[in-house]
Short mmCIF file of N, CA and C and ligand atoms in Angstrom, two decimals:
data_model
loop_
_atom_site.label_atom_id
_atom_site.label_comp_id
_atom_site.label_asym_id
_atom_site.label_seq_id
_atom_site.Cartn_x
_atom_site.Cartn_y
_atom_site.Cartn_z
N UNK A 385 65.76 25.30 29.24
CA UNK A 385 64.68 25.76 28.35
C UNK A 385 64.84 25.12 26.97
N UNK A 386 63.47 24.57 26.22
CA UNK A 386 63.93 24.11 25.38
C UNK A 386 64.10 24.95 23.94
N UNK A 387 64.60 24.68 22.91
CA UNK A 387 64.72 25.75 21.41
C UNK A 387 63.76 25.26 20.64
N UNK A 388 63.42 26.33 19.95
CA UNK A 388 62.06 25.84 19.05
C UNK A 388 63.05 25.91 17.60
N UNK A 389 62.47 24.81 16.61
CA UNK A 389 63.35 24.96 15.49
C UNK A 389 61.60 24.94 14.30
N UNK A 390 62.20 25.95 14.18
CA UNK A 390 60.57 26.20 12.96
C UNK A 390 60.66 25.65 11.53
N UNK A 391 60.36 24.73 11.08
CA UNK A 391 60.01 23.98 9.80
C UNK A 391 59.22 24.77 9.10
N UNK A 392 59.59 25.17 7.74
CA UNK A 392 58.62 26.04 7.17
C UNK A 392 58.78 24.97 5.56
N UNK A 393 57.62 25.10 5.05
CA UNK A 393 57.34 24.68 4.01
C UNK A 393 56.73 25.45 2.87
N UNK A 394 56.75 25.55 1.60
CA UNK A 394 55.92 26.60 0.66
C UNK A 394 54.89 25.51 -0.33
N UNK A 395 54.78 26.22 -1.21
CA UNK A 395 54.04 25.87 -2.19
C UNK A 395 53.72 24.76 -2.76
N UNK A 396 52.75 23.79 -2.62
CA UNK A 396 52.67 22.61 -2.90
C UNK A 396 52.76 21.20 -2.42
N UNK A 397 53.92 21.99 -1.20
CA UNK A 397 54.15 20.53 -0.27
C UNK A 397 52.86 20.01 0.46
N UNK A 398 51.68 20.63 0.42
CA UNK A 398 50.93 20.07 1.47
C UNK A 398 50.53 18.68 0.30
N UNK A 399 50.93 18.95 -0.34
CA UNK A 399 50.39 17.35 -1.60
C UNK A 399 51.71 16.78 -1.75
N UNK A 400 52.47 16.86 -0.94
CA UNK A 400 53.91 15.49 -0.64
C UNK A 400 53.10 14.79 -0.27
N UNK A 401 53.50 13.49 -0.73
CA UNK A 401 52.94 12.00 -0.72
C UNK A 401 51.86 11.56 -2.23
N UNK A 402 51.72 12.86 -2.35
CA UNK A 402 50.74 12.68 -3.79
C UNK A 402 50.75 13.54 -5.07
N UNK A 403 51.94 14.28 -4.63
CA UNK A 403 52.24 15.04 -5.98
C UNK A 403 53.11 14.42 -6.68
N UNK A 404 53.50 14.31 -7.96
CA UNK A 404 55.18 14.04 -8.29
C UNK A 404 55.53 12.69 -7.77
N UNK A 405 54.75 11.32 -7.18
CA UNK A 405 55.76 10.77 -6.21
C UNK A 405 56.93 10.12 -7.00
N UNK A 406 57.28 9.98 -8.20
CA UNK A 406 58.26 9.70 -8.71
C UNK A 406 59.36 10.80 -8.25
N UNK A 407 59.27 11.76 -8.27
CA UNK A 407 60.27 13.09 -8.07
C UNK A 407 60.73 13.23 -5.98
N UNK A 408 59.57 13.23 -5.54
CA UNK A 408 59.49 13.43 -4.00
C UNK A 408 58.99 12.63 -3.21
N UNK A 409 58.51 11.22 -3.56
CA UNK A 409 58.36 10.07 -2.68
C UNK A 409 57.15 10.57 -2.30
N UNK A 410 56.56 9.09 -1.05
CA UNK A 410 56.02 8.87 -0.71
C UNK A 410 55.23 9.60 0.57
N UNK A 411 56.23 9.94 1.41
CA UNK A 411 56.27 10.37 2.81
C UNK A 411 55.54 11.69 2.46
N UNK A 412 54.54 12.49 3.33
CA UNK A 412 53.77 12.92 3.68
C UNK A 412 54.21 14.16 4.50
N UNK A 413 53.60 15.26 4.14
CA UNK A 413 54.53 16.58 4.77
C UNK A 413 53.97 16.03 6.84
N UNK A 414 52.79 15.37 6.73
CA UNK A 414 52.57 15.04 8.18
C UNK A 414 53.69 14.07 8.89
N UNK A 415 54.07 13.06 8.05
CA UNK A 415 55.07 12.10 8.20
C UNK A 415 56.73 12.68 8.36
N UNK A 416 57.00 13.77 7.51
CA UNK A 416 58.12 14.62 8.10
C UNK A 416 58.41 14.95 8.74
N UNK A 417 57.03 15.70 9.39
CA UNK A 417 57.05 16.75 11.01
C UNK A 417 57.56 15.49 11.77
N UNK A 418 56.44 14.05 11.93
CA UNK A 418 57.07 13.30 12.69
C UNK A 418 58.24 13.16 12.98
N UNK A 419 58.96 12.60 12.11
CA UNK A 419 60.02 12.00 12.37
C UNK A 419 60.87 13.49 12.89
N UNK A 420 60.86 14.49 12.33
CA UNK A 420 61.58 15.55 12.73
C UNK A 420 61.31 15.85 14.02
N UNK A 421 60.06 15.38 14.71
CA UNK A 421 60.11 15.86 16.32
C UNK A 421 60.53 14.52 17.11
N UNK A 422 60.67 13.58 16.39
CA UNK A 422 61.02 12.17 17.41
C UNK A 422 62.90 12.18 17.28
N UNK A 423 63.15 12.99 16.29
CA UNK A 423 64.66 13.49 16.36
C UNK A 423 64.76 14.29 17.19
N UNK A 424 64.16 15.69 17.25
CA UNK A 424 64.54 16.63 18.38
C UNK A 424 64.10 16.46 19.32
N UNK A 425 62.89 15.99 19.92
CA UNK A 425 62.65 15.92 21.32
C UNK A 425 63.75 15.20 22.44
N UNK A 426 64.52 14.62 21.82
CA UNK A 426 65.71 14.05 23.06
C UNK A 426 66.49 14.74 23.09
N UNK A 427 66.95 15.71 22.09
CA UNK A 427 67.77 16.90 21.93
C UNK A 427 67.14 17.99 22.61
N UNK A 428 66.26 17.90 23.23
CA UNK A 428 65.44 19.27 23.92
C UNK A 428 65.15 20.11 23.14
N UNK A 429 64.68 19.69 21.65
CA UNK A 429 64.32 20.34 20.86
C UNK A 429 62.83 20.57 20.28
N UNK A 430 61.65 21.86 20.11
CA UNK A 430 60.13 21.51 19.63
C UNK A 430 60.44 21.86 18.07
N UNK A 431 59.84 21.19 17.41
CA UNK A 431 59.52 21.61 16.38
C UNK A 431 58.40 22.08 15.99
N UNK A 432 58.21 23.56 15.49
CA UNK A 432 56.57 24.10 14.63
C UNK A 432 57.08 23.85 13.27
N UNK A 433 55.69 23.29 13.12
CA UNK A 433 56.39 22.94 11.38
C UNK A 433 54.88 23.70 10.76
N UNK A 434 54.87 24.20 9.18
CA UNK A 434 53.93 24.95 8.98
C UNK A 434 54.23 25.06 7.27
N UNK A 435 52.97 25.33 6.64
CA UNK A 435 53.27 25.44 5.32
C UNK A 435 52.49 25.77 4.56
N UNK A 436 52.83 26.60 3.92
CA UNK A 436 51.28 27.68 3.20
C UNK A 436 52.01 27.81 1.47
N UNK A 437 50.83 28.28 1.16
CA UNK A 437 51.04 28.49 -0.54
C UNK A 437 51.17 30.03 -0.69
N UNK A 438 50.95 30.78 0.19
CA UNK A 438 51.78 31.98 -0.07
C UNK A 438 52.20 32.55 0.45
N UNK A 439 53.44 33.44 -0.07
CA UNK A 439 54.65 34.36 -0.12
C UNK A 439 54.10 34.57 1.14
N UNK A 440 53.29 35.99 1.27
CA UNK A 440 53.31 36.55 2.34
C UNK A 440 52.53 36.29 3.78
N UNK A 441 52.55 34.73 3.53
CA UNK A 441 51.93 33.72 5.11
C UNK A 441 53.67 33.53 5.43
N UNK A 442 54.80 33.05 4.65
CA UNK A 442 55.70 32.79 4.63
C UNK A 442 56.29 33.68 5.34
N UNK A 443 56.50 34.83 4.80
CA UNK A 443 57.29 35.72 5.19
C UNK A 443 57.09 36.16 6.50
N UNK A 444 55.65 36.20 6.95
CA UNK A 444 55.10 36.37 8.40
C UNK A 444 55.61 35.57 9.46
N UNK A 445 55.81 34.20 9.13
CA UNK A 445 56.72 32.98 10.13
C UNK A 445 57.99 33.39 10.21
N UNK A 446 58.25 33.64 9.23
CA UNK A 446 60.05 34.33 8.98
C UNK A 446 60.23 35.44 10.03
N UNK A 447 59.50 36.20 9.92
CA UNK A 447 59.01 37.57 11.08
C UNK A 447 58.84 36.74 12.43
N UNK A 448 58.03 35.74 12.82
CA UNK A 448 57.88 35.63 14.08
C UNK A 448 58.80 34.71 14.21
N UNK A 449 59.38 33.39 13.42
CA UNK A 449 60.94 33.20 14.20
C UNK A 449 61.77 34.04 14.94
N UNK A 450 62.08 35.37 14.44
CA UNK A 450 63.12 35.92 15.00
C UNK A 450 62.61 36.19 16.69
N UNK A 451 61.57 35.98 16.66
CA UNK A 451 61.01 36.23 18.55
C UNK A 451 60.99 34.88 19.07
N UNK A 452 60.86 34.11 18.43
CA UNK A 452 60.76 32.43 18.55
C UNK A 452 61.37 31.55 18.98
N UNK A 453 62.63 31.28 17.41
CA UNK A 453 63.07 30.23 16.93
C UNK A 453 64.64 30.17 16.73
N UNK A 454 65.22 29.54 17.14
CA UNK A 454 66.96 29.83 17.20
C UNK A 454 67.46 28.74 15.68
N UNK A 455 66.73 28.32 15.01
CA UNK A 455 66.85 27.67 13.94
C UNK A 455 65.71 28.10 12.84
N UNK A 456 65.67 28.02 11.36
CA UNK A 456 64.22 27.73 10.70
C UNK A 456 64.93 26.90 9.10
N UNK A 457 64.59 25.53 9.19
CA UNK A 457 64.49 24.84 8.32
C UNK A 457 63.06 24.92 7.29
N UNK A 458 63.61 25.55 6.20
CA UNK A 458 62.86 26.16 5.16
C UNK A 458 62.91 25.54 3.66
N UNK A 459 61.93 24.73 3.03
CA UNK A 459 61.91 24.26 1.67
C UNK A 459 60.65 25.17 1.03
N UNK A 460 61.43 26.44 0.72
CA UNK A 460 60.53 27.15 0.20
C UNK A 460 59.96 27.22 -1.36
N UNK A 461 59.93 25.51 -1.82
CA UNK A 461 59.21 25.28 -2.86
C UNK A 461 59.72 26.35 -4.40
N UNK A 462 58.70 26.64 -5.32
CA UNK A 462 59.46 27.20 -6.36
C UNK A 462 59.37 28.65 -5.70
N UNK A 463 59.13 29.03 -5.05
CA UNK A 463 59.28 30.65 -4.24
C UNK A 463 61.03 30.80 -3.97
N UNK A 464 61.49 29.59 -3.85
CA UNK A 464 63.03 29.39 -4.01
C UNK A 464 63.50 30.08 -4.90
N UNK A 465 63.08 29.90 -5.95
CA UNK A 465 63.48 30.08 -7.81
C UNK A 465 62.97 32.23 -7.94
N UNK A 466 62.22 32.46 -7.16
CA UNK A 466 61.52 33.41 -7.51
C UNK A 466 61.40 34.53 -6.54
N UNK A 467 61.21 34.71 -5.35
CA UNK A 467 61.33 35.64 -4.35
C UNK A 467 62.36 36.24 -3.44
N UNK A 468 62.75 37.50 -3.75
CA UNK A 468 63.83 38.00 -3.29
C UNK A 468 62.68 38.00 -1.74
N UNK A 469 61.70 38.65 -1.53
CA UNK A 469 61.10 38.63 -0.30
C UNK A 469 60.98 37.95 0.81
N UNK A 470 61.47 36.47 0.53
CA UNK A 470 61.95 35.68 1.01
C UNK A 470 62.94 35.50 1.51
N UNK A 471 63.90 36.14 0.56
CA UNK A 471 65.55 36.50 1.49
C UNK A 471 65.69 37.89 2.03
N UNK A 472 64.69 38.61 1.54
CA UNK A 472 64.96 39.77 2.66
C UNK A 472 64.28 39.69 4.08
N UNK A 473 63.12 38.60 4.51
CA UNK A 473 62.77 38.17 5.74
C UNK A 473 64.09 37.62 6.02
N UNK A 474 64.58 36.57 5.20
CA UNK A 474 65.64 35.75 6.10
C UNK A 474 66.80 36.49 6.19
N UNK A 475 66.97 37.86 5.28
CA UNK A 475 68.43 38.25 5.84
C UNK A 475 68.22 39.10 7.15
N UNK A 476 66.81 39.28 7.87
CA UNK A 476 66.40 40.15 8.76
C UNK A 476 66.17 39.76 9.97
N UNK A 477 66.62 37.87 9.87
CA UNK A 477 66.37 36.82 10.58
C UNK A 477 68.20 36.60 11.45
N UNK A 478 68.14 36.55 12.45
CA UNK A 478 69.44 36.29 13.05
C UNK A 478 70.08 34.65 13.61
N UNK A 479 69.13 33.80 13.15
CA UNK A 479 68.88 32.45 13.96
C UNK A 479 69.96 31.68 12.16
N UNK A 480 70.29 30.63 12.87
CA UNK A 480 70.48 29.46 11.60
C UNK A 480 69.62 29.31 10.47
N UNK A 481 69.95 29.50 9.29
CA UNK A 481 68.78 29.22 8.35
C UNK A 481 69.70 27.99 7.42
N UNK A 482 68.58 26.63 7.36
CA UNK A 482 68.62 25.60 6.16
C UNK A 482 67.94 25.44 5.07
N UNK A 483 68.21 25.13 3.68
CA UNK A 483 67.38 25.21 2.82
C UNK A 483 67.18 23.72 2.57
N UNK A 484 66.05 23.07 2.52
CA UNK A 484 65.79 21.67 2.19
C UNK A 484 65.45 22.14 0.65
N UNK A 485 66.09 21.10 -0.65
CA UNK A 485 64.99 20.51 -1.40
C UNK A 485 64.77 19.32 -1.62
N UNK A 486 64.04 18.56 -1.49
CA UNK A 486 63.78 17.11 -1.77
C UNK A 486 64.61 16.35 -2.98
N UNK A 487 63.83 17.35 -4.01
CA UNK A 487 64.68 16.80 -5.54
C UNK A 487 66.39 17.51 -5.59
N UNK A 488 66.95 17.06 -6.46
CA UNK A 488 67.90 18.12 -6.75
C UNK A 488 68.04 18.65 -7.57
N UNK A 489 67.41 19.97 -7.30
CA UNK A 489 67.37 20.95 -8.48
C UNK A 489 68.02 21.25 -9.47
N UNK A 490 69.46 20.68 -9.24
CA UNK A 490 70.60 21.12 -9.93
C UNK A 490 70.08 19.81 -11.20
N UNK A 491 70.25 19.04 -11.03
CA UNK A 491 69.70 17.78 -11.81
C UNK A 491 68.42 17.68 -12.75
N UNK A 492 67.51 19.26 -12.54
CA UNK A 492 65.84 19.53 -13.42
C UNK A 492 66.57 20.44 -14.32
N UNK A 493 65.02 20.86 -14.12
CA UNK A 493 65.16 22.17 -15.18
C UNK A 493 66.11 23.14 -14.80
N UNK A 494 66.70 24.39 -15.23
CA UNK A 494 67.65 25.69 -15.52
C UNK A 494 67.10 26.27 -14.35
N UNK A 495 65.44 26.38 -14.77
CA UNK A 495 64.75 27.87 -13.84
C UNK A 495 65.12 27.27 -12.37
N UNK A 496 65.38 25.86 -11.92
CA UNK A 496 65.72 25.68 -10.88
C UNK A 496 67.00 25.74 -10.56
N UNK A 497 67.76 25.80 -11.28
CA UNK A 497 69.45 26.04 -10.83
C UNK A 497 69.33 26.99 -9.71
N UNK A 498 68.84 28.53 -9.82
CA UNK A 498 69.00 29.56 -9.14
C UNK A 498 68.28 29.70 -7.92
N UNK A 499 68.83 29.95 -6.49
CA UNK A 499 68.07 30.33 -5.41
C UNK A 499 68.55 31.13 -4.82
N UNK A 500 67.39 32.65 -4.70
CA UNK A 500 67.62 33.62 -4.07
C UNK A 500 67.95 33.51 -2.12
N UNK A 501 67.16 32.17 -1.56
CA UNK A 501 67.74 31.74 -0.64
C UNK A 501 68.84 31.29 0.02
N UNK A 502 70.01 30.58 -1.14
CA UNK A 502 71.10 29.68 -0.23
C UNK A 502 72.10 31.27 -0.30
N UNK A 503 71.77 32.17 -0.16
CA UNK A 503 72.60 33.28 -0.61
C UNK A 503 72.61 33.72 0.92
N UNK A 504 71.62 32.93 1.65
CA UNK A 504 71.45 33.58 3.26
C UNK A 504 71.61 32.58 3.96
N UNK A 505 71.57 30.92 3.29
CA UNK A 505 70.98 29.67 4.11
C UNK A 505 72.75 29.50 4.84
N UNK A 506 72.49 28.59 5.70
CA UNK A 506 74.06 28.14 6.27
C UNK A 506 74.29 27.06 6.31
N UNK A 507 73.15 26.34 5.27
CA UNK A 507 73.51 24.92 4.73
C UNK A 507 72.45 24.76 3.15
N UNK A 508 72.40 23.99 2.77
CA UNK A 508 71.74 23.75 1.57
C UNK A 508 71.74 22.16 1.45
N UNK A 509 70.55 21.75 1.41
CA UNK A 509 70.46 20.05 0.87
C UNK A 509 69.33 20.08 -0.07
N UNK A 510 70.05 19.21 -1.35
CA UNK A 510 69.39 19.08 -2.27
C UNK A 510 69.50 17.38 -2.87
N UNK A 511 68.58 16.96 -3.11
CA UNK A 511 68.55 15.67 -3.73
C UNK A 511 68.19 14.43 -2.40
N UNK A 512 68.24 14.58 -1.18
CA UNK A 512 68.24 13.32 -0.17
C UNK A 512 66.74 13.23 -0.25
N UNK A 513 65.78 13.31 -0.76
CA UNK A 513 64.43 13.21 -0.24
C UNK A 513 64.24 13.49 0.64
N UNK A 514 63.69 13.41 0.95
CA UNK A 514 62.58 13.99 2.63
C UNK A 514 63.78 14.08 3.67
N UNK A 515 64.44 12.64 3.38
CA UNK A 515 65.98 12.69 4.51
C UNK A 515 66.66 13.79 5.10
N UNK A 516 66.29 14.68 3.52
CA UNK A 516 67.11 15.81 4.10
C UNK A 516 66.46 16.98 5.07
N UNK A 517 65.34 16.69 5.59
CA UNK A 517 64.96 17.76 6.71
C UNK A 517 65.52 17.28 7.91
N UNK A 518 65.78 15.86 8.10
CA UNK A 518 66.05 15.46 9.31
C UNK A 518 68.06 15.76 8.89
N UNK A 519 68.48 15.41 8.22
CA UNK A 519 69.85 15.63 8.06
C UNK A 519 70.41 17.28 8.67
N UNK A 520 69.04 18.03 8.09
CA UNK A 520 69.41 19.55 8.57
C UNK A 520 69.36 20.06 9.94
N UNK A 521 68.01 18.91 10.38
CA UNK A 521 67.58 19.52 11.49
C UNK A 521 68.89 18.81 12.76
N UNK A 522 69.83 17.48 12.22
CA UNK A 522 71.02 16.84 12.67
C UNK A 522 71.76 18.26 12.73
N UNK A 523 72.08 18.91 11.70
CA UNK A 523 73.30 19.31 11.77
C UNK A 523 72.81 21.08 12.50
N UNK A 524 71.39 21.42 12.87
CA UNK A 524 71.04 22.41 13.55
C UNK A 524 71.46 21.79 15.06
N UNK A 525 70.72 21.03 15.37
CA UNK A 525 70.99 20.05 16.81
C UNK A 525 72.69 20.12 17.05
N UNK A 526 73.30 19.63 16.24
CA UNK A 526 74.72 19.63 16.64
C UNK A 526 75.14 21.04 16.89
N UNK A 527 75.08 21.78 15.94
CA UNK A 527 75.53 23.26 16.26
C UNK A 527 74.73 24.12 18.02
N UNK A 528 73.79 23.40 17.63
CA UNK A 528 73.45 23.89 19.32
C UNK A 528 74.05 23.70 20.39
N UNK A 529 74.92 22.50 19.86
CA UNK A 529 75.46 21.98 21.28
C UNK A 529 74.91 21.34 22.35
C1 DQA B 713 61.47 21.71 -4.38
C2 DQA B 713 62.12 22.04 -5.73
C3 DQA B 713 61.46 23.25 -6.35
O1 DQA B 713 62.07 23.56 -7.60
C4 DQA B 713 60.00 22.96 -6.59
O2 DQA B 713 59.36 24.12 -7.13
C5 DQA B 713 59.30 22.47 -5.39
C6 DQA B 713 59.98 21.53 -4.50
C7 DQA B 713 62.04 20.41 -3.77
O3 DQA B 713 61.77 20.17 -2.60
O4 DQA B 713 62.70 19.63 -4.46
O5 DQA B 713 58.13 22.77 -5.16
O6 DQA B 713 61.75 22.77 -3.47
#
């Protein structure tokens, strides 16, 4: 049977490729999913990838992973910086959780230092660009075995 690994995205990413591209490149939240399912599909892996501008569309995927998804790779945008609601879906979540950010936050502004997420995540990548969804979704794949 194969594992579904759920890609979740927040606020803004649907304008990767055209927001910021000095900060977050070129590549395209459509161009991510790709490459992220031409990684897992030989791994017997699907990817749903999905991404909304608010909190509580978010939190609802978070809810139906746990019936789902044995992974959820999550760049939950500045909702990172700001929503405990976000980690109380994911501390309610029993599957692997990764936090992608494109930029590295640690490297911007202050208000980005802090995430109420990596407090639950079981990895954290910050700074690889886009790289780093596929790096996460590597090191979900490996842990599967
Ligand atoms: C981001 C970093 C956040 O601080 C910011 O609000 C984003 C994107 C990143 O991928 O680098 O929207 O999560």
């Amino acid at each position: 049977m194969s594992h579904t690994v759920f890609l979740i995205n927040g606020p803004n990413l649907n304008l990767l490729g055209k927001r910021e591209p000095e900060i977050y490149g070129a590549d395209t939240l459509d161009d991510v999913t790709a490459k992220c399912s031409a990684l897992a599909g030989p791994a017997g892996v699907v990817i749903r990838s999905e991404q909304s501008n608010h909190e509580g569309q978010i939190i609802d995927w978070i809810h139906e992973a746990r019936e789902t998804s044995v992974a959820i790779i999550i760049n939950p945008g500045a909702f990172t910086h700001t929503s405990v609601a976000i980690y109380d879906a994911l501390q309610a979540y029993e599957g692997l959780v990764f936090e992608v950010h494109i930029s590295n936050v640690h490297k911007r502004e202050a208000f980005r230092h802090h995430s109420y997420v990596s407090a639950r995540a079981d990895g954290v990548l910050a700074g690889f660009g886009v790289e780093g969804y596929e790096l996460a979704l590597r090191r979900v794949i490996s842990l599967l075995g």
